Coordinates of C-alpha atoms and ligand atoms in Angstrom, one line a residue:
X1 CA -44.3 11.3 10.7
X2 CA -45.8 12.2 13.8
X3 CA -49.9 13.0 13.2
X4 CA -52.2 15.2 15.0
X5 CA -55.0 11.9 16.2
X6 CA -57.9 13.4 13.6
X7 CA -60.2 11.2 11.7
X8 CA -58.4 10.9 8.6
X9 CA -55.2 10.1 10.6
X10 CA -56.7 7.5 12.6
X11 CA -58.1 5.6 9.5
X12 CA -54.8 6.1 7.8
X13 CA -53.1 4.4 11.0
X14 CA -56.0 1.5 10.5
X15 CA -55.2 1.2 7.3
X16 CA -51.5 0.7 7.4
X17 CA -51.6 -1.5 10.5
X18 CA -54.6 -3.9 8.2
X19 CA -52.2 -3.7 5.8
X20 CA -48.9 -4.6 7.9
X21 CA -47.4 -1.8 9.1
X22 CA -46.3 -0.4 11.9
X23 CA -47.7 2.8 14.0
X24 CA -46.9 4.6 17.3
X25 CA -49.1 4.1 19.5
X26 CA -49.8 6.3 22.5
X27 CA -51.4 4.9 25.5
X28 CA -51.6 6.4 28.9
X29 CA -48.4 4.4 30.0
X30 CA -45.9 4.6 27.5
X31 CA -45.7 4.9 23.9
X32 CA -46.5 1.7 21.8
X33 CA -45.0 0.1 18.3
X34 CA -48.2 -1.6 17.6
X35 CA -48.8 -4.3 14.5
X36 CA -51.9 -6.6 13.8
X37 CA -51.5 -8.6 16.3
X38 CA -52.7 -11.8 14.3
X39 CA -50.3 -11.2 11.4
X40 CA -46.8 -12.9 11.7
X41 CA -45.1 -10.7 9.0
X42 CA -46.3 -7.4 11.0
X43 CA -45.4 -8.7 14.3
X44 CA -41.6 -9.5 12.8
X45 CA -41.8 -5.9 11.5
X46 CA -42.1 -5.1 15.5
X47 CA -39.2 -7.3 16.9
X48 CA -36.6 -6.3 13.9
X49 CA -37.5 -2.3 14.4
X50 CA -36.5 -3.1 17.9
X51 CA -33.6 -5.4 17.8
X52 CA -35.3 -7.4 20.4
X53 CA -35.4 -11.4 20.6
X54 CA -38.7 -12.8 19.4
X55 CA -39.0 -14.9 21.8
X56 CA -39.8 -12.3 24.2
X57 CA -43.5 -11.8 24.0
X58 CA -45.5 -8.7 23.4
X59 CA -48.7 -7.1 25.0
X60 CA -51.6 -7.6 23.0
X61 CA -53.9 -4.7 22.9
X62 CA -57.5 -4.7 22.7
X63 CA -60.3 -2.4 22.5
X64 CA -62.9 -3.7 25.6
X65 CA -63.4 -6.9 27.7
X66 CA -65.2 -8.4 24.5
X67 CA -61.8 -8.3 22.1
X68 CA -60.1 -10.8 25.0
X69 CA -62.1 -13.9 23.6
X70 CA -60.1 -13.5 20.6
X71 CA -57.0 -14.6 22.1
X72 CA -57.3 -16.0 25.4
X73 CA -58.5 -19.9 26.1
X74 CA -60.1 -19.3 29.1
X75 CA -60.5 -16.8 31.7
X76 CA -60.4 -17.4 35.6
X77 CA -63.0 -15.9 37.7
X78 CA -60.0 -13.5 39.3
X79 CA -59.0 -12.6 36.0
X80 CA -62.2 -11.3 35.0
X81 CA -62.6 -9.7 38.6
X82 CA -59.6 -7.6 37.8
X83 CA -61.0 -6.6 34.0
X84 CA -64.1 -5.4 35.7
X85 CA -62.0 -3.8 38.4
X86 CA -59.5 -1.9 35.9
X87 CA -60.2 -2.0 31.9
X88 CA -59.5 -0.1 30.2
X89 CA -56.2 0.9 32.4
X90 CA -52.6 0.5 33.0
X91 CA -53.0 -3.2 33.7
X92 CA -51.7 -6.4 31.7
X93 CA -53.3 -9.8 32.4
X94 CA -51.2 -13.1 31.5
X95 CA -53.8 -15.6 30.1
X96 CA -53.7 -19.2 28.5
X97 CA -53.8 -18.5 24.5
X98 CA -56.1 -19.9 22.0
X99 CA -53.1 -22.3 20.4
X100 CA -54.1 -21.0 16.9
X101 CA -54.1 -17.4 17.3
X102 CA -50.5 -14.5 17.6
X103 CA -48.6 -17.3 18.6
X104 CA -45.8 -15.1 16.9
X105 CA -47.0 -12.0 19.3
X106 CA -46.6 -14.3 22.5
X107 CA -43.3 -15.2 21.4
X108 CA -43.7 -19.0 21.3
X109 CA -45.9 -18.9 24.9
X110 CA -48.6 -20.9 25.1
X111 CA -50.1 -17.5 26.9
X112 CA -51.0 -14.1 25.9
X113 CA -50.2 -10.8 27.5
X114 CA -53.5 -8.5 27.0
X115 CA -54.4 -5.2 27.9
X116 CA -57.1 -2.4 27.3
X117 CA -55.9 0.7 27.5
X118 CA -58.2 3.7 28.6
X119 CA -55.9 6.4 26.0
X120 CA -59.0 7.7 24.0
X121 CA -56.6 7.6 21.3
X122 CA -55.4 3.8 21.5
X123 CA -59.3 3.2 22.0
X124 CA -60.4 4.7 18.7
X125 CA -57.4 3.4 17.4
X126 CA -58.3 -0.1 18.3
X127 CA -62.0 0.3 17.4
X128 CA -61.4 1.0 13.9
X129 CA -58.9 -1.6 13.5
X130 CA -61.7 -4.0 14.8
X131 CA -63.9 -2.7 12.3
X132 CA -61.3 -3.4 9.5
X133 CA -60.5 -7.3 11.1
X134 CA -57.8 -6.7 13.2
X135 CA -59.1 -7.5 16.3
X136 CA -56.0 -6.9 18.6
X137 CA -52.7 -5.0 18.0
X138 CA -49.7 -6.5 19.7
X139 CA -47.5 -3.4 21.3
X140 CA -44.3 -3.3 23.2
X141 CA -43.1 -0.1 24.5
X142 CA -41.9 1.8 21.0
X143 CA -37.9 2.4 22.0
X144 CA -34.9 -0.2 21.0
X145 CA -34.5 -3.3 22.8
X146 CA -33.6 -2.4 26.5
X147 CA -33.5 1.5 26.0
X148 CA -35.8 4.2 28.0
X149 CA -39.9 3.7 27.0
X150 CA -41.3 6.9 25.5
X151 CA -43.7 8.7 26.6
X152 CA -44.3 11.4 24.0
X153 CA -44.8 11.0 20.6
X154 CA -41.4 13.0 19.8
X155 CA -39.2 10.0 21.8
X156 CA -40.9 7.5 19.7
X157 CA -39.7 10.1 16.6
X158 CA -36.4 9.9 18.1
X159 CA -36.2 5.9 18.1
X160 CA -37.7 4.8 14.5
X161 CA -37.0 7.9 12.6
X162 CA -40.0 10.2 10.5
X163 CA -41.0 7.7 8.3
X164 CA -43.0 5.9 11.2
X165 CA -46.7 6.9 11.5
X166 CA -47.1 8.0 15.2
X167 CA -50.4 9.4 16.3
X168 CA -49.8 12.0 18.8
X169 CA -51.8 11.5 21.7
X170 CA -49.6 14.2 24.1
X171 CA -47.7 12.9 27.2
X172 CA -48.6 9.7 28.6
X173 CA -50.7 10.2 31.8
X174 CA -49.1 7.5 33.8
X175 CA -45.1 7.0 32.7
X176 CA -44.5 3.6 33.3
X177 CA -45.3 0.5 31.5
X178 CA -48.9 -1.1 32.9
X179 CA -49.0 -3.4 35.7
X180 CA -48.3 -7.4 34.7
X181 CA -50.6 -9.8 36.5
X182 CA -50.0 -13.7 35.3
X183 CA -53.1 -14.9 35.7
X184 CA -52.9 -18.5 33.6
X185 CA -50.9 -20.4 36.6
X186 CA -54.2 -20.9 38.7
X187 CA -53.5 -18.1 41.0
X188 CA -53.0 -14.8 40.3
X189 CA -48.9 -13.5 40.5
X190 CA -47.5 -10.0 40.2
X191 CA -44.9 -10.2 37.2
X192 CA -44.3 -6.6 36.6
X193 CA -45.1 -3.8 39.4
X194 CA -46.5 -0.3 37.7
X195 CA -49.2 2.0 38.7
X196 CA -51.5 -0.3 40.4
X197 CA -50.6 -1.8 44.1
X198 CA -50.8 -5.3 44.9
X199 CA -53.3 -3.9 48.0
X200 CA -55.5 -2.9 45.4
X201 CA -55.2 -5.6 43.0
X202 CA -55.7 -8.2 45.6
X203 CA -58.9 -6.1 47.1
X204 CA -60.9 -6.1 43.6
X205 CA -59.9 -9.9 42.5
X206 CA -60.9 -11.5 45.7
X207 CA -57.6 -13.4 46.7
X208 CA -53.9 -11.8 47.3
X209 CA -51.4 -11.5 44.3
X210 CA -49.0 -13.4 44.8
X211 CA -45.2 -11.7 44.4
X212 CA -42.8 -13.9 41.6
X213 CA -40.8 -15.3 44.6
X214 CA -43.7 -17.4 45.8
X215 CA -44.0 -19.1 42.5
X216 CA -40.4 -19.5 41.2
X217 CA -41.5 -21.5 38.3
X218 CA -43.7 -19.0 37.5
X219 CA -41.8 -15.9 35.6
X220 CA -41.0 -16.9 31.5
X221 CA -37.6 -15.1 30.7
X222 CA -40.0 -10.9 29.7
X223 CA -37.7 -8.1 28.8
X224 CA -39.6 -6.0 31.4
X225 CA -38.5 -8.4 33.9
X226 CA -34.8 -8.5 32.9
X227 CA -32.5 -7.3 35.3
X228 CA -30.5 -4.5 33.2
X229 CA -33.4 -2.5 31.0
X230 CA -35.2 1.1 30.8
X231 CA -31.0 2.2 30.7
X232 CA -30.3 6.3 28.9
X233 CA -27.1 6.2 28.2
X234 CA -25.5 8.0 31.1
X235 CA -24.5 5.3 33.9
X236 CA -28.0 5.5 36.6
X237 CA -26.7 5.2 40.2
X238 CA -29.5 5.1 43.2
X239 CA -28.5 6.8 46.6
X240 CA -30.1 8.0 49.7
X241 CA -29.9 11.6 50.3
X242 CA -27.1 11.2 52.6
X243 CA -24.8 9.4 50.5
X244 CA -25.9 11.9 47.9
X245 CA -24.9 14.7 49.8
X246 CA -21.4 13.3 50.6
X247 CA -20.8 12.4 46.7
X248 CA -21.8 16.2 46.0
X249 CA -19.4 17.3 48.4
X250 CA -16.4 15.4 47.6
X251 CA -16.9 17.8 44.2
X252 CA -15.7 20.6 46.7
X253 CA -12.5 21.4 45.0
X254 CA -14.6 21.6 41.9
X255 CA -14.9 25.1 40.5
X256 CA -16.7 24.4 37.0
X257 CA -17.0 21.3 35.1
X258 CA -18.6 20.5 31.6
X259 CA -21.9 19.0 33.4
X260 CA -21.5 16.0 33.8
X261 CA -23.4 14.8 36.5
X262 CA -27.0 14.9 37.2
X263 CA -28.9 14.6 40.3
X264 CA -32.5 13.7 40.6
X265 CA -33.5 14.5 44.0
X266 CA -36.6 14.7 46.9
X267 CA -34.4 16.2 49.5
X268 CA -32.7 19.5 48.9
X269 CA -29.0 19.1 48.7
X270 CA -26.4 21.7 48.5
X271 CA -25.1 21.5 44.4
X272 CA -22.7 23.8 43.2
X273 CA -24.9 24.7 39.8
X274 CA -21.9 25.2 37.5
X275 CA -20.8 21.5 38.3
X276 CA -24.1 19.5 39.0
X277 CA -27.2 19.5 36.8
X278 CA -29.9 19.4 39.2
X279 CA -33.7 18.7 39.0
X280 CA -35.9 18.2 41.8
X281 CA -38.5 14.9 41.5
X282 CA -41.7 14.9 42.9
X283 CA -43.0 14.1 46.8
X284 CA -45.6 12.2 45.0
X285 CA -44.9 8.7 43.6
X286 CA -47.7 9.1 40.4
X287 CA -45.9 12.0 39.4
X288 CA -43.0 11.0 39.5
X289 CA -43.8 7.7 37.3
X290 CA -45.2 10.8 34.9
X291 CA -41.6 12.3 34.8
X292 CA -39.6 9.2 35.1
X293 CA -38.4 8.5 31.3
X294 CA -38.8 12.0 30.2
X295 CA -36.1 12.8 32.7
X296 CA -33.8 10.3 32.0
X297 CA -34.1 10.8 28.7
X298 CA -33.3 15.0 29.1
X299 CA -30.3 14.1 31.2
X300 CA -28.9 12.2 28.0
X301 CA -29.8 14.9 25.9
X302 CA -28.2 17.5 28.1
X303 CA -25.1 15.5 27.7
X304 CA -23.9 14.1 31.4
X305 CA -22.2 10.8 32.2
X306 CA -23.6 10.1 35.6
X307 CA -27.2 10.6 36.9
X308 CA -27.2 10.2 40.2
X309 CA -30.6 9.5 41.5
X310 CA -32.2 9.9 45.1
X311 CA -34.1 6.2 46.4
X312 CA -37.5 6.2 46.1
X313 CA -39.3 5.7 49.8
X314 CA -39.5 1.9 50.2
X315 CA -43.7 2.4 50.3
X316 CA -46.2 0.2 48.1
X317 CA -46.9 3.0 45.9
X318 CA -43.3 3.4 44.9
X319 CA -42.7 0.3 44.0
X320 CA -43.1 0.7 40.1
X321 CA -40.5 3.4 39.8
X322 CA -38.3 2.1 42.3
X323 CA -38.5 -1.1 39.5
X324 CA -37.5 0.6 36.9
X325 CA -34.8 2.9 38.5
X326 CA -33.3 0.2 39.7
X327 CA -33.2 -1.8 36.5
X328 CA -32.3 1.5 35.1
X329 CA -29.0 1.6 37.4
X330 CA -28.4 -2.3 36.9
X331 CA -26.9 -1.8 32.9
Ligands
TXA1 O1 -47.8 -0.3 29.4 C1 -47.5 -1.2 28.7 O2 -47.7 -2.4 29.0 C2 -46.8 -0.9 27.4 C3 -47.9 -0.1 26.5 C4 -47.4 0.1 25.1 O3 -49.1 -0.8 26.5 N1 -46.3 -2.0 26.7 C5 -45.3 -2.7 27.1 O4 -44.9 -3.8 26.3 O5 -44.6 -2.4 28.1 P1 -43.4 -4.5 26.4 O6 -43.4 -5.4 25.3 O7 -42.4 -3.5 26.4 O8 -43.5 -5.3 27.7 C6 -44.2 -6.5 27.6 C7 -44.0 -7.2 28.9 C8 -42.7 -8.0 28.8 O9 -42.1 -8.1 30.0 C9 -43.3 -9.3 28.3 O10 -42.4 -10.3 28.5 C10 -44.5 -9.5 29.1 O11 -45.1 -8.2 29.0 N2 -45.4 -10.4 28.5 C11 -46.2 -10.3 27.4 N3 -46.8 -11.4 27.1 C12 -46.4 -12.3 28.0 C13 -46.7 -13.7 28.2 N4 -47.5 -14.4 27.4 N5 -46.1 -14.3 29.2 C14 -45.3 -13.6 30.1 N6 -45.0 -12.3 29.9 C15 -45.5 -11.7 28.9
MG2 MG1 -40.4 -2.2 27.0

């Protein structure tokens, strides 16, 4: 059920997770389906409630720089630069793994994904499970395997059903799943694009992130990095607002039609309304990140088959939602 985040619900949600059980999780990127990250049986709970592979490692989640000793071997001087520079925040951070600790949460890595996350909710969350002895709670993005993240507590609902704890935490701030950094290869590589821009990641660690192509060896097989993923159900196609406009008016001879294509556009186009569901996305690239899933997800809901979406400018900041658009159109 979801929960209003009170006291009682939050030790209730400490509880079942010490106990092995799942809870949604809300963070300021997405929604989370968070287990004790140093209990096998929970984490299985995680990968079976999803239908994804387990060998496909999770983010592990903990509550300040202090919960990272836990899990990680060692930690680089950059790697530390980039904690200081953005926990807790949308930012992931690849490091080597302690070889006896959530080897089932890395999925068989000898790494572990980790992240602090600055949701007030998923910090209190993780508090009191530190207070309990879970130190870290591993947490992919709470939809099915290779489905549209959530990013309120209804979508997570909507996946797992009412019988799943979720603490509501309202919409996530941000909209798109944190920033991946691989930072247990020597030098620092940009695995997953999000919020944060390589400018400014590079900047606070000292030395440049390097993109995946400069390190080919570099990228383990990550469902975030999979080319088809983040997919609604309607088929995702990415124009420019001129090809846009000449699919739109090739509907000419269209009077009325059950709505079944959507458009998700910067640039004003001319839409017969009683053919075309149109919406209008942002100017701004952090709001539309916000809006991204939501949308995608009220499209399906309203029902159309195509969702015709308008390319993102090819700018820096952009660059996270032109990932998962295009992953998005790519299924
Ligand atoms: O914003 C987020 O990161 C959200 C919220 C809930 O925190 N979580 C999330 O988790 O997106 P998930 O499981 O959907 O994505 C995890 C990504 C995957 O691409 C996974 O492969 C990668 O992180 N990852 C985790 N641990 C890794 C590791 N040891 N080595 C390489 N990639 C790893
Ligand atoms: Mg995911």
């Amino acid at each position: 059920m979801v929960r209003s985040p009170d006291a009682v619900a939050l030790a209730e949600a400490a509880a079942t997770l010490r106990a092995g059980g799942l809870v949604g999780l809300p963070t300021e990127t997405v929604y989370g389906l968070a287990a004790d990250a140093t209990n096998p049986t929970a984490v299985a709970k995680i990968f079976a409630a999803k239908g994804r592979p387990s060998d496909h490692p999770l983010i592990v989640h903990v509550a300040d720089a202090g919960g990272v000793d836990h899990f990680a071997a060692s930690v680089p001087g950059f790697a530390q630069r980039l904690m200081a520079a953005f926990w807790p925040g949308p930012l992931t951070l690849i490091l080597p793994r302690r070889p006896e600790v959530a080897a089932a949460a890395a999925g068989g890595q000898d790494s572990v994904g980790l992240r602090c996350p600055a949701h007030p909710v998923a910090q209190a969350l993780l508090r009191a499970c530190a207070e309990v002895g879970v130190p870290g709670l591993a947490a992919p993005s709470a939809n099915l395997f290779g489905r549209v993240s959530p990013t309120t507590a209804a979508h997570v609902r909507g996946e797992f059903g009412s019988d799943l704890l979720v603490l509501d935490g309202g919409p996530c701030r941000v909209g798109i799943e944190s920033t991946i950094v691989d930072c247990s290869r020597g030098v620092p590589v940009l695995l997953r694009p999000g919020q944060l821009m390589p400018e400014q990641l590079s900047a606070a660690c000292g030395q440049a992130v390097l993109l995946p192509d400069a390190v080919p060896s570099a990228v383990p097989r990550a469902s975030g990095t999979l080319e088809a993923h983040y997919a609604p159900s309607a088929k995702v196609r990415l124009m420019n607002a001129k090809e846009l406009q000449t699919a739109l008016d090739m509907l000419q001879g269209v009077d009325k039609a059950p709505l079944a294509i959507a458009v998700w556009s910067r640039t004003a186009l001319r839409v017969k309304s009683t053919v075309v569901l149109a919406r209008r996305m942002p100017d701004d690239a952090d709001a539309t990140a916000q809006q991204l899933f939501g949308q995608l997800r009220d499209f399906d809901a309203q029902g159309v088959k195509l969702i015709w979406v308008e390319t993102p400018p090819d700018a820096p900041a952009w660059a996270g939602v032109l990932d998962r658009l295009s992953r998005a159109a790519a299924s």
